mmCIF file with all atom_site columns, C-alpha atoms in Angstrom:
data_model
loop_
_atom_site.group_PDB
_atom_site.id
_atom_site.type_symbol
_atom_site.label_atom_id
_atom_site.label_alt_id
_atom_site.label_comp_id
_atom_site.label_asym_id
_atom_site.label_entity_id
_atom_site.label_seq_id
_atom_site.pdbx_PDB_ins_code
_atom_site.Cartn_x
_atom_site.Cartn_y
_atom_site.Cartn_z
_atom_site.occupancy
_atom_site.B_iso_or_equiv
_atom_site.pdbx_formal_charge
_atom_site.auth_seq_id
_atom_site.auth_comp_id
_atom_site.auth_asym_id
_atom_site.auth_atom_id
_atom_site.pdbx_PDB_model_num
ATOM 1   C CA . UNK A 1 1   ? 63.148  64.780 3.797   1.00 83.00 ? 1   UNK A CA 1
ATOM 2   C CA . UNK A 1 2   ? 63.777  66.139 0.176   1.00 90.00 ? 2   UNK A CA 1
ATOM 3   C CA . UNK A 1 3   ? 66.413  68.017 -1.735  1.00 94.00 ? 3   UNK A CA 1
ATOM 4   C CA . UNK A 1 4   ? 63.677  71.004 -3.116  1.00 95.00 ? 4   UNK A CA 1
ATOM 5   C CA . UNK A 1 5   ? 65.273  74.146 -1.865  1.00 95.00 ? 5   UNK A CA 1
ATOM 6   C CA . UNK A 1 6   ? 68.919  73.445 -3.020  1.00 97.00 ? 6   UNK A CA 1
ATOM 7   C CA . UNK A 1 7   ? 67.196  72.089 -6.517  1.00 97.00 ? 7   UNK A CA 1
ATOM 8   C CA . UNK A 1 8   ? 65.652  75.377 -7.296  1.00 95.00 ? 8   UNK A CA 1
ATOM 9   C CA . UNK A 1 9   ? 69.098  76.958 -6.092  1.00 94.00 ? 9   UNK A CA 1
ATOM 10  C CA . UNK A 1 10  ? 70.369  75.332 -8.686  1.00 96.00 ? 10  UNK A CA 1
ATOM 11  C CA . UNK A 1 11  ? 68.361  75.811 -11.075 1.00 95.00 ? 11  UNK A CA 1
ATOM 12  C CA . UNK A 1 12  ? 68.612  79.246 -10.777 1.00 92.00 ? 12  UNK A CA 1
ATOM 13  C CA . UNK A 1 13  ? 72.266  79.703 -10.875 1.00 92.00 ? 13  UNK A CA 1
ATOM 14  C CA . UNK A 1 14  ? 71.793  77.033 -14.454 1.00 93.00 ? 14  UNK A CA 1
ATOM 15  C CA . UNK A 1 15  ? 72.825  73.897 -13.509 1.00 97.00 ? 15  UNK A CA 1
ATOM 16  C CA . UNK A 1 16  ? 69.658  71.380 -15.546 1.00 97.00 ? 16  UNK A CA 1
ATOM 17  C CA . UNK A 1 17  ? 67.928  68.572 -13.523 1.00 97.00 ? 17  UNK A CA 1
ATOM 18  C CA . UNK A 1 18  ? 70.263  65.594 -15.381 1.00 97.00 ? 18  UNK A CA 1
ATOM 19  C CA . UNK A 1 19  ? 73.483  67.259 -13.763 1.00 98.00 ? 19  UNK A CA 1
ATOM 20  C CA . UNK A 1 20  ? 71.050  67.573 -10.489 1.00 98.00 ? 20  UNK A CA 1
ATOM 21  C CA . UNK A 1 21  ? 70.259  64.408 -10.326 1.00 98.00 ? 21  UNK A CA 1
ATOM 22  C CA . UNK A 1 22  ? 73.435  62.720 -11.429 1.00 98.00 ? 22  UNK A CA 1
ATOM 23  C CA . UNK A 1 23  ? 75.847  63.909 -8.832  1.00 98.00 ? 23  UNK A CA 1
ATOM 24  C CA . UNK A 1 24  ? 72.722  63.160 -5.778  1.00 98.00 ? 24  UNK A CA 1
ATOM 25  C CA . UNK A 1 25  ? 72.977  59.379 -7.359  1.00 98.00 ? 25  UNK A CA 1
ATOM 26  C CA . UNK A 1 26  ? 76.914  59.774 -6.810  1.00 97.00 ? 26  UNK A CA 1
ATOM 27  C CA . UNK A 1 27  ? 75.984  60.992 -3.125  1.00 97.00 ? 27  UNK A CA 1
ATOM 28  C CA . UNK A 1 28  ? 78.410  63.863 -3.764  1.00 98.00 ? 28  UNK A CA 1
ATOM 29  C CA . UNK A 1 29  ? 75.225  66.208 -3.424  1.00 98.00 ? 29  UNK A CA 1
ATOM 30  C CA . UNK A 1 30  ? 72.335  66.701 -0.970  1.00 97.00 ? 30  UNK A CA 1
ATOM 31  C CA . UNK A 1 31  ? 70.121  69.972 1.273   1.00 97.00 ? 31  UNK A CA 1
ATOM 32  C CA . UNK A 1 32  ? 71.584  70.009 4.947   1.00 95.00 ? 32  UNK A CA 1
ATOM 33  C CA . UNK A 1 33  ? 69.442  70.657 8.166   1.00 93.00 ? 33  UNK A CA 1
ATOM 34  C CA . UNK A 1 34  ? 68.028  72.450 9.405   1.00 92.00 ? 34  UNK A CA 1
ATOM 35  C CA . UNK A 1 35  ? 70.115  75.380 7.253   1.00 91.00 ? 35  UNK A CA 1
ATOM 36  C CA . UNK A 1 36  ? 69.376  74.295 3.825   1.00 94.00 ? 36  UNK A CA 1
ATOM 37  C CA . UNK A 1 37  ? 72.671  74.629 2.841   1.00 95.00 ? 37  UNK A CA 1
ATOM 38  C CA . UNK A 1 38  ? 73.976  73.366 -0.894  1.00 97.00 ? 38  UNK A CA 1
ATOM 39  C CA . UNK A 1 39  ? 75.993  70.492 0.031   1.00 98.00 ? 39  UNK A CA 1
ATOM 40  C CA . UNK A 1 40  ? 78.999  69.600 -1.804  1.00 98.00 ? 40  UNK A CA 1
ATOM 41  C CA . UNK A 1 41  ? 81.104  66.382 -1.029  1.00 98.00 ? 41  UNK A CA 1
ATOM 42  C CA . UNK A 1 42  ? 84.746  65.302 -1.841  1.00 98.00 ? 42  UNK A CA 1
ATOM 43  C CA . UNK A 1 43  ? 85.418  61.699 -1.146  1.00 98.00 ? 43  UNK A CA 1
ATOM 44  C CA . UNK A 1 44  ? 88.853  59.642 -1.141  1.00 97.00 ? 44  UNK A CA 1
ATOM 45  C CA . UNK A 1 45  ? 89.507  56.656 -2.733  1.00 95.00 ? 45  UNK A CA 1
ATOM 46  C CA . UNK A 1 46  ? 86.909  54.409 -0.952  1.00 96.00 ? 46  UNK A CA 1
ATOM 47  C CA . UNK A 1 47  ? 83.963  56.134 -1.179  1.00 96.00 ? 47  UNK A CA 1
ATOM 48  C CA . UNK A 1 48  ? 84.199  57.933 2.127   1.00 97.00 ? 48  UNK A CA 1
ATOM 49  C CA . UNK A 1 49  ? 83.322  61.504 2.836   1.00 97.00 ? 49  UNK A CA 1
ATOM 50  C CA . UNK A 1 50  ? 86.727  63.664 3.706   1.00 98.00 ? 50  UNK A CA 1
ATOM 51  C CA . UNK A 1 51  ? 85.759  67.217 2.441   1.00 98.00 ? 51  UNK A CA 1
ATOM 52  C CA . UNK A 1 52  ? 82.265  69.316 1.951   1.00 97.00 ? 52  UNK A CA 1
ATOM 53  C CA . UNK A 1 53  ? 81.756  72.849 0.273   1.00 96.00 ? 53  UNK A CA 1
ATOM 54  C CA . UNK A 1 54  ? 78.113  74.597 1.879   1.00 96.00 ? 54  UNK A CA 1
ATOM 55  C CA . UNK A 1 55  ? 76.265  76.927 0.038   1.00 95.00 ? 55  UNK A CA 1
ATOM 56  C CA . UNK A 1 56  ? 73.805  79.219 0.874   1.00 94.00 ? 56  UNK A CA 1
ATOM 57  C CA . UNK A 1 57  ? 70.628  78.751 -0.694  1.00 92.00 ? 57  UNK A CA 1
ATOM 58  C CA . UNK A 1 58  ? 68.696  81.984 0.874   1.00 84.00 ? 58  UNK A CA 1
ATOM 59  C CA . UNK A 1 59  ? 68.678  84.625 -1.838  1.00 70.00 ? 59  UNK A CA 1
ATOM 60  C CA . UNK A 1 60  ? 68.955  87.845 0.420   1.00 71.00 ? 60  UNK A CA 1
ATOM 61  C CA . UNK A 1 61  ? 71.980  89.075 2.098   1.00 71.00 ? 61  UNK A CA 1
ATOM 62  C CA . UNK A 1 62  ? 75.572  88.290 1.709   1.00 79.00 ? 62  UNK A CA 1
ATOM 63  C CA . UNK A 1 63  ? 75.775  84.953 0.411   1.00 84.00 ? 63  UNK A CA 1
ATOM 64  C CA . UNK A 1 64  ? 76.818  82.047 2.736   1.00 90.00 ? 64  UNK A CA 1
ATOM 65  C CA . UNK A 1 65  ? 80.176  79.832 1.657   1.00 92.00 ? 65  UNK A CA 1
ATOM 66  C CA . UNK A 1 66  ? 82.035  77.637 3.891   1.00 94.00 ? 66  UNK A CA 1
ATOM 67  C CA . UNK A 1 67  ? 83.812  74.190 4.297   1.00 95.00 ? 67  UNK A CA 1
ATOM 68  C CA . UNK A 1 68  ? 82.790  71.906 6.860   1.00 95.00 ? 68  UNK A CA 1
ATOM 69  C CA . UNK A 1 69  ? 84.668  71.414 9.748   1.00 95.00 ? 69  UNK A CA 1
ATOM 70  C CA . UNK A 1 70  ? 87.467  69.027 9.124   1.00 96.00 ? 70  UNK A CA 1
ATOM 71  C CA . UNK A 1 71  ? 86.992  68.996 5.546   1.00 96.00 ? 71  UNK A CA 1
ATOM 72  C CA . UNK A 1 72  ? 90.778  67.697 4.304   1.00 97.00 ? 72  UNK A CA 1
ATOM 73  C CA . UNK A 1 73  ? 91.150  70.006 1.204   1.00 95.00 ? 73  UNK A CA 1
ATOM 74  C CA . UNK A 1 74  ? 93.131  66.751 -0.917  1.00 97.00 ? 74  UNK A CA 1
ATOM 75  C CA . UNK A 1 75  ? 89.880  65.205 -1.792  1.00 97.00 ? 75  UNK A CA 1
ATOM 76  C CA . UNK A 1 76  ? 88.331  67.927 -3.775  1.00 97.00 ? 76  UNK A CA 1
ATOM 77  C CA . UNK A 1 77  ? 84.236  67.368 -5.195  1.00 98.00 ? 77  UNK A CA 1
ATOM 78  C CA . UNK A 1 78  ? 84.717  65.398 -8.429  1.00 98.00 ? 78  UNK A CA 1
ATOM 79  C CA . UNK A 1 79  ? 81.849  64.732 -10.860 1.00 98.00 ? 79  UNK A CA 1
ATOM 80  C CA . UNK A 1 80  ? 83.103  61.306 -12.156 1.00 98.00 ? 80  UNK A CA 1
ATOM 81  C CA . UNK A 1 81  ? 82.253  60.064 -15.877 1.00 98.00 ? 81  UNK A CA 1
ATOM 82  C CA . UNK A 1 82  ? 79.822  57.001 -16.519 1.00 97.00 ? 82  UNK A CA 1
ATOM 83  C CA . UNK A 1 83  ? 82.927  55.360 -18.884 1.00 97.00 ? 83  UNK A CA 1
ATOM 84  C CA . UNK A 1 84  ? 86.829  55.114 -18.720 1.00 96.00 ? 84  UNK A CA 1
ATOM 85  C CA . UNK A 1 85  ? 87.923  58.800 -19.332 1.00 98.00 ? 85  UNK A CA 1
ATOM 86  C CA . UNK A 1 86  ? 91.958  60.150 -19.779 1.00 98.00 ? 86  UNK A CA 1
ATOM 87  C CA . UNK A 1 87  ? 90.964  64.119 -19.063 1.00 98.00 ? 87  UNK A CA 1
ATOM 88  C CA . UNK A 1 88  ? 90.296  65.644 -15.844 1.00 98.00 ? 88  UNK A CA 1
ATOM 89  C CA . UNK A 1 89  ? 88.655  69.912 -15.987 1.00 98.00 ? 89  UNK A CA 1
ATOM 90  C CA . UNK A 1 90  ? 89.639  71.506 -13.249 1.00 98.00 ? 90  UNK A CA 1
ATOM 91  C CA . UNK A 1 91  ? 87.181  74.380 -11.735 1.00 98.00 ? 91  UNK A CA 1
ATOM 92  C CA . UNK A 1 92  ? 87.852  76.786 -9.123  1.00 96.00 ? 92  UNK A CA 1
ATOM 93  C CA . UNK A 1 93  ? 84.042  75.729 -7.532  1.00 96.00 ? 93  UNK A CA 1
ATOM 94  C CA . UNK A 1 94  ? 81.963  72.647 -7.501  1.00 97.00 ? 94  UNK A CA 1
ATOM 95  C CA . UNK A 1 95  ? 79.312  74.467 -9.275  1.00 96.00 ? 95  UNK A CA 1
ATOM 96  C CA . UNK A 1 96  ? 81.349  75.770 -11.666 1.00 97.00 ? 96  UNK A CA 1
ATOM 97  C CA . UNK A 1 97  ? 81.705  72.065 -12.603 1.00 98.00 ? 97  UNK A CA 1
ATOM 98  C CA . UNK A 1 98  ? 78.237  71.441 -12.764 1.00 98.00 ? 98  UNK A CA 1
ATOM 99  C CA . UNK A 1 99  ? 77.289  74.382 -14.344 1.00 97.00 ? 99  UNK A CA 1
ATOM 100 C CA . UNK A 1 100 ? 79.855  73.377 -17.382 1.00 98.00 ? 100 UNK A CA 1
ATOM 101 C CA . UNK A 1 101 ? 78.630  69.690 -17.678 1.00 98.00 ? 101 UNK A CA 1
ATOM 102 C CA . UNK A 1 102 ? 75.150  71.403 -18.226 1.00 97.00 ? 102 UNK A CA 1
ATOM 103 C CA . UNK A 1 103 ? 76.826  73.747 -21.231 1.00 96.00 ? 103 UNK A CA 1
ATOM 104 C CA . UNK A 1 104 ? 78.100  70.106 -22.449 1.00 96.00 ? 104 UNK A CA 1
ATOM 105 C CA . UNK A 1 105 ? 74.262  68.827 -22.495 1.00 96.00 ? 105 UNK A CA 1
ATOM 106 C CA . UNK A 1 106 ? 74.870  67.571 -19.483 1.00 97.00 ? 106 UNK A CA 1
ATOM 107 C CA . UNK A 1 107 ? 77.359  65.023 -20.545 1.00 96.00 ? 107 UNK A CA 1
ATOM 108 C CA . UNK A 1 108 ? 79.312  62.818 -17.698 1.00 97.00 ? 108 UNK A CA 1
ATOM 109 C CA . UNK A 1 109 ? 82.197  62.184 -20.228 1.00 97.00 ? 109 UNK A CA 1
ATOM 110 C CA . UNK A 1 110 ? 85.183  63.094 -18.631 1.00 98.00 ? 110 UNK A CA 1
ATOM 111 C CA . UNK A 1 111 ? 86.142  63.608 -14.578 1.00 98.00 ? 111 UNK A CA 1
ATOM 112 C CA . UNK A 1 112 ? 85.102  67.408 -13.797 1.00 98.00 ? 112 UNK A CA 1
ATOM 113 C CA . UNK A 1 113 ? 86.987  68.501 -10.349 1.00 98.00 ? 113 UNK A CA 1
ATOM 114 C CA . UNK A 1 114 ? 86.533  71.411 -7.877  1.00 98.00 ? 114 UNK A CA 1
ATOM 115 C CA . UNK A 1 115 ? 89.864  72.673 -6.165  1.00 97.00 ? 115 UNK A CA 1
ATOM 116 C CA . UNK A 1 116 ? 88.016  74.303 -3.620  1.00 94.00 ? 116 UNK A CA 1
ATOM 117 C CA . UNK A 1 117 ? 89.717  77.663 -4.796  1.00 92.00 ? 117 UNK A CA 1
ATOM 118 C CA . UNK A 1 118 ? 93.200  78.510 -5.947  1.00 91.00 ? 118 UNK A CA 1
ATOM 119 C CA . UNK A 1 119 ? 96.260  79.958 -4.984  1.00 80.00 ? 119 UNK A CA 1
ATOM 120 C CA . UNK A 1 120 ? 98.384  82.760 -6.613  1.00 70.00 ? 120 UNK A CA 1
ATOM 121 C CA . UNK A 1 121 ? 101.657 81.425 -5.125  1.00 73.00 ? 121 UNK A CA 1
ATOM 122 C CA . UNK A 1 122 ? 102.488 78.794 -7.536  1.00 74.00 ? 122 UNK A CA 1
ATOM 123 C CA . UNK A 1 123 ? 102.175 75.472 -5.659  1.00 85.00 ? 123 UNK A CA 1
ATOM 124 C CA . UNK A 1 124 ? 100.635 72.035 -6.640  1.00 92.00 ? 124 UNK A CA 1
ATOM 125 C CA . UNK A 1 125 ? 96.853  72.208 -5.650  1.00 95.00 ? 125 UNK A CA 1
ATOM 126 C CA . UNK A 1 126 ? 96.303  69.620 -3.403  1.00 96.00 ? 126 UNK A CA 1
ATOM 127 C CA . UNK A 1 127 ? 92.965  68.309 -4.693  1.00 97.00 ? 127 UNK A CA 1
ATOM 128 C CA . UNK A 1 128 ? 94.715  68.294 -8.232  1.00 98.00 ? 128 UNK A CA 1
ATOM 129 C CA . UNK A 1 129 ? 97.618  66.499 -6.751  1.00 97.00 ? 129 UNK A CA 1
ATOM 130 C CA . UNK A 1 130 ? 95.894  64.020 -4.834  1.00 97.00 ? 130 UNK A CA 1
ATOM 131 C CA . UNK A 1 131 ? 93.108  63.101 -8.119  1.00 98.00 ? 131 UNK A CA 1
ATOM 132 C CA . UNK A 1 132 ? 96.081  62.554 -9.963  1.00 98.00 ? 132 UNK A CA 1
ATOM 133 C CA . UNK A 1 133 ? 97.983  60.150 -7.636  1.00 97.00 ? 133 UNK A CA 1
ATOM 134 C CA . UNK A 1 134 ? 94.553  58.116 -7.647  1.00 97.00 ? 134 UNK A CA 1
ATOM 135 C CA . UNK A 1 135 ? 94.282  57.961 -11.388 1.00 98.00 ? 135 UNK A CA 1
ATOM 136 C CA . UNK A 1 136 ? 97.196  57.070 -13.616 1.00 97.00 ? 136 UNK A CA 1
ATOM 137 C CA . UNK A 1 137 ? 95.355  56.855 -16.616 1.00 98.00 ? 137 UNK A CA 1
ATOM 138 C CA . UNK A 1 138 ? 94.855  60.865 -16.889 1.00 98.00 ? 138 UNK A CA 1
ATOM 139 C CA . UNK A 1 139 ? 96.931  62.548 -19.669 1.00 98.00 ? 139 UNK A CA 1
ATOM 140 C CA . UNK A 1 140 ? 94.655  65.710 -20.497 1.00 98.00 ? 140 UNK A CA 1
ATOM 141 C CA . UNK A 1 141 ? 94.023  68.526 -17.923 1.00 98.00 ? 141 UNK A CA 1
ATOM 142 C CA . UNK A 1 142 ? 91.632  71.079 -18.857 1.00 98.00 ? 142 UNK A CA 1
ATOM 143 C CA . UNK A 1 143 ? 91.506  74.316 -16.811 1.00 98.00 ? 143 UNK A CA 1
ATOM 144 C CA . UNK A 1 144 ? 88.767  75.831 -16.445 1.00 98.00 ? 144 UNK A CA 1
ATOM 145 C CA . UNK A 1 145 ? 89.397  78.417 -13.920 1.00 97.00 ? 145 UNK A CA 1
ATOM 146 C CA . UNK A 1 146 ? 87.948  81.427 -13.437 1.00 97.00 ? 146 UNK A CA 1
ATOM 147 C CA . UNK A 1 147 ? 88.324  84.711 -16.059 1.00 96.00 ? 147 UNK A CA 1
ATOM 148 C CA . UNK A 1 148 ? 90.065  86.829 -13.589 1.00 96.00 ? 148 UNK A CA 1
ATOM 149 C CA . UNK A 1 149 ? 93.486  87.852 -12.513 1.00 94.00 ? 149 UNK A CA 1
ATOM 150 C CA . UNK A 1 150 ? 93.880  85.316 -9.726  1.00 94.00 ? 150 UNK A CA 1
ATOM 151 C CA . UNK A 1 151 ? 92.590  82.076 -11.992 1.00 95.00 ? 151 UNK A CA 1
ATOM 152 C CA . UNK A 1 152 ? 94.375  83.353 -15.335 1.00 95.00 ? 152 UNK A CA 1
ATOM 153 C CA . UNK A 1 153 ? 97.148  83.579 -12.476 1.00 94.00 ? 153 UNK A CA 1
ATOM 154 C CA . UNK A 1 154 ? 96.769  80.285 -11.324 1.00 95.00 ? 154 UNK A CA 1
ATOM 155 C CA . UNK A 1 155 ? 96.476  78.671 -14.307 1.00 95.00 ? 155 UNK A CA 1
ATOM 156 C CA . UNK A 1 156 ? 99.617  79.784 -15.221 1.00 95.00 ? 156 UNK A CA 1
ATOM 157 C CA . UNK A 1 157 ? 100.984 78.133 -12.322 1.00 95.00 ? 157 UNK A CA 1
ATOM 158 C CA . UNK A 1 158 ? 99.442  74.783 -13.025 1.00 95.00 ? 158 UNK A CA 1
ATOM 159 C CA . UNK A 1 159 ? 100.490 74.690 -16.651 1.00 95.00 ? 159 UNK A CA 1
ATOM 160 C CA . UNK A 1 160 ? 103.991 75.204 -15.276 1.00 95.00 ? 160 UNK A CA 1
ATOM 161 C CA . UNK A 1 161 ? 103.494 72.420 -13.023 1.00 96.00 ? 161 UNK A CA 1
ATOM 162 C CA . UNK A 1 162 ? 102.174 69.644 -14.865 1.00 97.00 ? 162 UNK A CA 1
ATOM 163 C CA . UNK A 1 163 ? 103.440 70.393 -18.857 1.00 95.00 ? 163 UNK A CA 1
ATOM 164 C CA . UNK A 1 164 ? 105.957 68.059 -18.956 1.00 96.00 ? 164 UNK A CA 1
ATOM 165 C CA . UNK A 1 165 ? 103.674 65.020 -17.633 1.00 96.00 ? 165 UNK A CA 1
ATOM 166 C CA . UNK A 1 166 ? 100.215 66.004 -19.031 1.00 98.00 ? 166 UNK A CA 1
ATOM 167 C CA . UNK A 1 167 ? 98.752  67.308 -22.214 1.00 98.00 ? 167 UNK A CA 1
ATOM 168 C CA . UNK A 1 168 ? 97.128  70.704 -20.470 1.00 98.00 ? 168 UNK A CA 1
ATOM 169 C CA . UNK A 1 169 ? 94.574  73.056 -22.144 1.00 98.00 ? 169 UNK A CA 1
ATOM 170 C CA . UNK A 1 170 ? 93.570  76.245 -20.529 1.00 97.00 ? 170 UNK A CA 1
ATOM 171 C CA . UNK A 1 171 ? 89.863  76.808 -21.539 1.00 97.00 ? 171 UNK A CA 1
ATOM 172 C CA . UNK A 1 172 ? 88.556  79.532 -19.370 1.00 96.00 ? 172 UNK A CA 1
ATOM 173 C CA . UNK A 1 173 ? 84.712  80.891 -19.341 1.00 96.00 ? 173 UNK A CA 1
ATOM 174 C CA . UNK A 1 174 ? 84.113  83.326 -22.123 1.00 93.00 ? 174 UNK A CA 1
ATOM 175 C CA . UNK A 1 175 ? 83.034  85.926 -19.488 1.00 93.00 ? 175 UNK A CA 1
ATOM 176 C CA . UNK A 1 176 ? 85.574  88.424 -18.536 1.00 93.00 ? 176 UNK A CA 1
ATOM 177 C CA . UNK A 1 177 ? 85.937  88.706 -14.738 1.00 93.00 ? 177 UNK A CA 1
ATOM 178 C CA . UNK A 1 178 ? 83.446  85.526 -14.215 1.00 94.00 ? 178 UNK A CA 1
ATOM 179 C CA . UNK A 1 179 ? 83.181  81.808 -14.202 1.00 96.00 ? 179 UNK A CA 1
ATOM 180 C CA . UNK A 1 180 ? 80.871  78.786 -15.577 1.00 97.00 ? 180 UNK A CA 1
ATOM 181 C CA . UNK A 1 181 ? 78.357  79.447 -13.622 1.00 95.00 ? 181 UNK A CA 1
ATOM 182 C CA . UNK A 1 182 ? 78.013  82.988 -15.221 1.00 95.00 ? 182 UNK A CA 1
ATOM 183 C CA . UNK A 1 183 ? 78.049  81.024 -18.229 1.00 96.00 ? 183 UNK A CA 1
ATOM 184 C CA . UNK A 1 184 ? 74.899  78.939 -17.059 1.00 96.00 ? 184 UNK A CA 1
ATOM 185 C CA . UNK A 1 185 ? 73.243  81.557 -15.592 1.00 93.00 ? 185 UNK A CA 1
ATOM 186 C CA . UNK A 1 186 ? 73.639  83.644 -18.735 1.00 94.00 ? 186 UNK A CA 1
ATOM 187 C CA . UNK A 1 187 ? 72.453  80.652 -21.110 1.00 90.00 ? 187 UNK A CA 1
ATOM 188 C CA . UNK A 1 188 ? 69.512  80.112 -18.487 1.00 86.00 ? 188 UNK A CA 1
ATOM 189 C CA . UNK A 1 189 ? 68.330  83.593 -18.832 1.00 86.00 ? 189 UNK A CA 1
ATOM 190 C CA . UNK A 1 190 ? 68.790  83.966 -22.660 1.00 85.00 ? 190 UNK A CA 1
ATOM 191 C CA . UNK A 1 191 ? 66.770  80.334 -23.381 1.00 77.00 ? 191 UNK A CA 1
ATOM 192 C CA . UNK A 1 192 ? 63.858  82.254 -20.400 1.00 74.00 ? 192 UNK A CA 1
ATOM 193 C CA . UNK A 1 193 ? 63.795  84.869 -22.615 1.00 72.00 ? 193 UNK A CA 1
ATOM 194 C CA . UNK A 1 194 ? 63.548  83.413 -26.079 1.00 68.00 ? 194 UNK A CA 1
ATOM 195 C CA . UNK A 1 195 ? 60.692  81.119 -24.748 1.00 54.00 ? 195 UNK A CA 1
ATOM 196 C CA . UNK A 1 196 ? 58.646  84.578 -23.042 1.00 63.00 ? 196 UNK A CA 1
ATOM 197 C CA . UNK A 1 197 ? 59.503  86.103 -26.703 1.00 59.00 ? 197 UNK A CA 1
ATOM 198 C CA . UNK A 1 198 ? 58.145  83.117 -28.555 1.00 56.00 ? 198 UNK A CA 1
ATOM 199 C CA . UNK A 1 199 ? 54.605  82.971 -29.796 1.00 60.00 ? 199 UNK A CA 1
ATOM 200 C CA . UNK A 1 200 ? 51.891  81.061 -28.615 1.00 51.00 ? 200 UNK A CA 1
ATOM 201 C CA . UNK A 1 201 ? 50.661  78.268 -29.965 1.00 54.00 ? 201 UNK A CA 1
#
């Protein structure tokens, strides 16, 4: 009946209420039953549903990550822009994306895509590959993979890939060892504190 439990997940890993609600409008984001799983959707070219991240929402235990059944891992989550755009970022995780259109002040001005992970062995990610085939009109690809050994890895790999085609920047997270969403969680708890620290009025 309502999208509360995966709102105040979000919240609490830094994604703001804009992003929130912008990519629920896009229908690329609701709460499953009767779980309460984070669910995050990749659709093809017509609007249909072909892939879908889960996250766990509950906060104790081992966290819960997983791809529904059947998901087709081409048709990666994709935050699209509200105008014509020429760049794509590229995140290893759909809430990596989310977390860094909240760092942009929440911002829909350029395509932000999840890969659904990455690969040290060098090949063209498929969700990359297929985004690209769909839009012509791309000519900037920013990665923003993680700041570890397997996304500075992969990065590497893509830049190979696409250099000759595509104007690529690799802009990782400032955090060493972490992503965006470190990022957003960091800039969360800073702004919590500077507010508890401020005086009252």
């Amino acid at each position: 009946p309502n999208n509360d439990r995966i709102v105040q997940y979000l919240l609490g890993r830094g994604v703001s209420i804009p992003v929130i609600s912008y990519c629920m409008e896009q229908g690329i984001l609701y709460e499953s039953t009767p779980y309460h799983n984070c669910v995050l959707v990749g659709k093809d070219e017509n609007g249909q549903p072909k892939y879908a991240a889960l996250r766990g929402t509950y906060q104790y235990g081992r966290p819960f990550k997983a791809e529904a059944s059947g998901s087709d891992k081409r048709y990666g989550f994709c935050i699209p822009p509200t105008a014509e755009s020429d760049t794509v970022a590229v995140f290893e995780a759909a809430i990596d994306a989310m977390a860094e259109m909240t760092l942009c002040g929440d911002a829909a001005d350029k395509y932000r895509l999840s890969l659904g992970g990455v690969s040290s062995s060098g090949k063209e990610p498929l969700a990359l590959q297929e985004f690209l085939r769909q839009h012509p009109e791309i000519t900037t690809i920013e990665l923003r993979l993680d700041n570890d050994a397997k996304g500075r890895m992969a990065s590497v790999g893509i830049r190979k890939i696409y250099a000759d085609r595509y104007t690529v920047h690799d802009l990782p997270p400032d955090i060493e060892n972490g992503d965006y969403a470190d990022m957003a969680k960091n800039n969360l708890m800073a702004r919590t504190a500077a507010h508890r620290a401020a005086p009252c009025r």
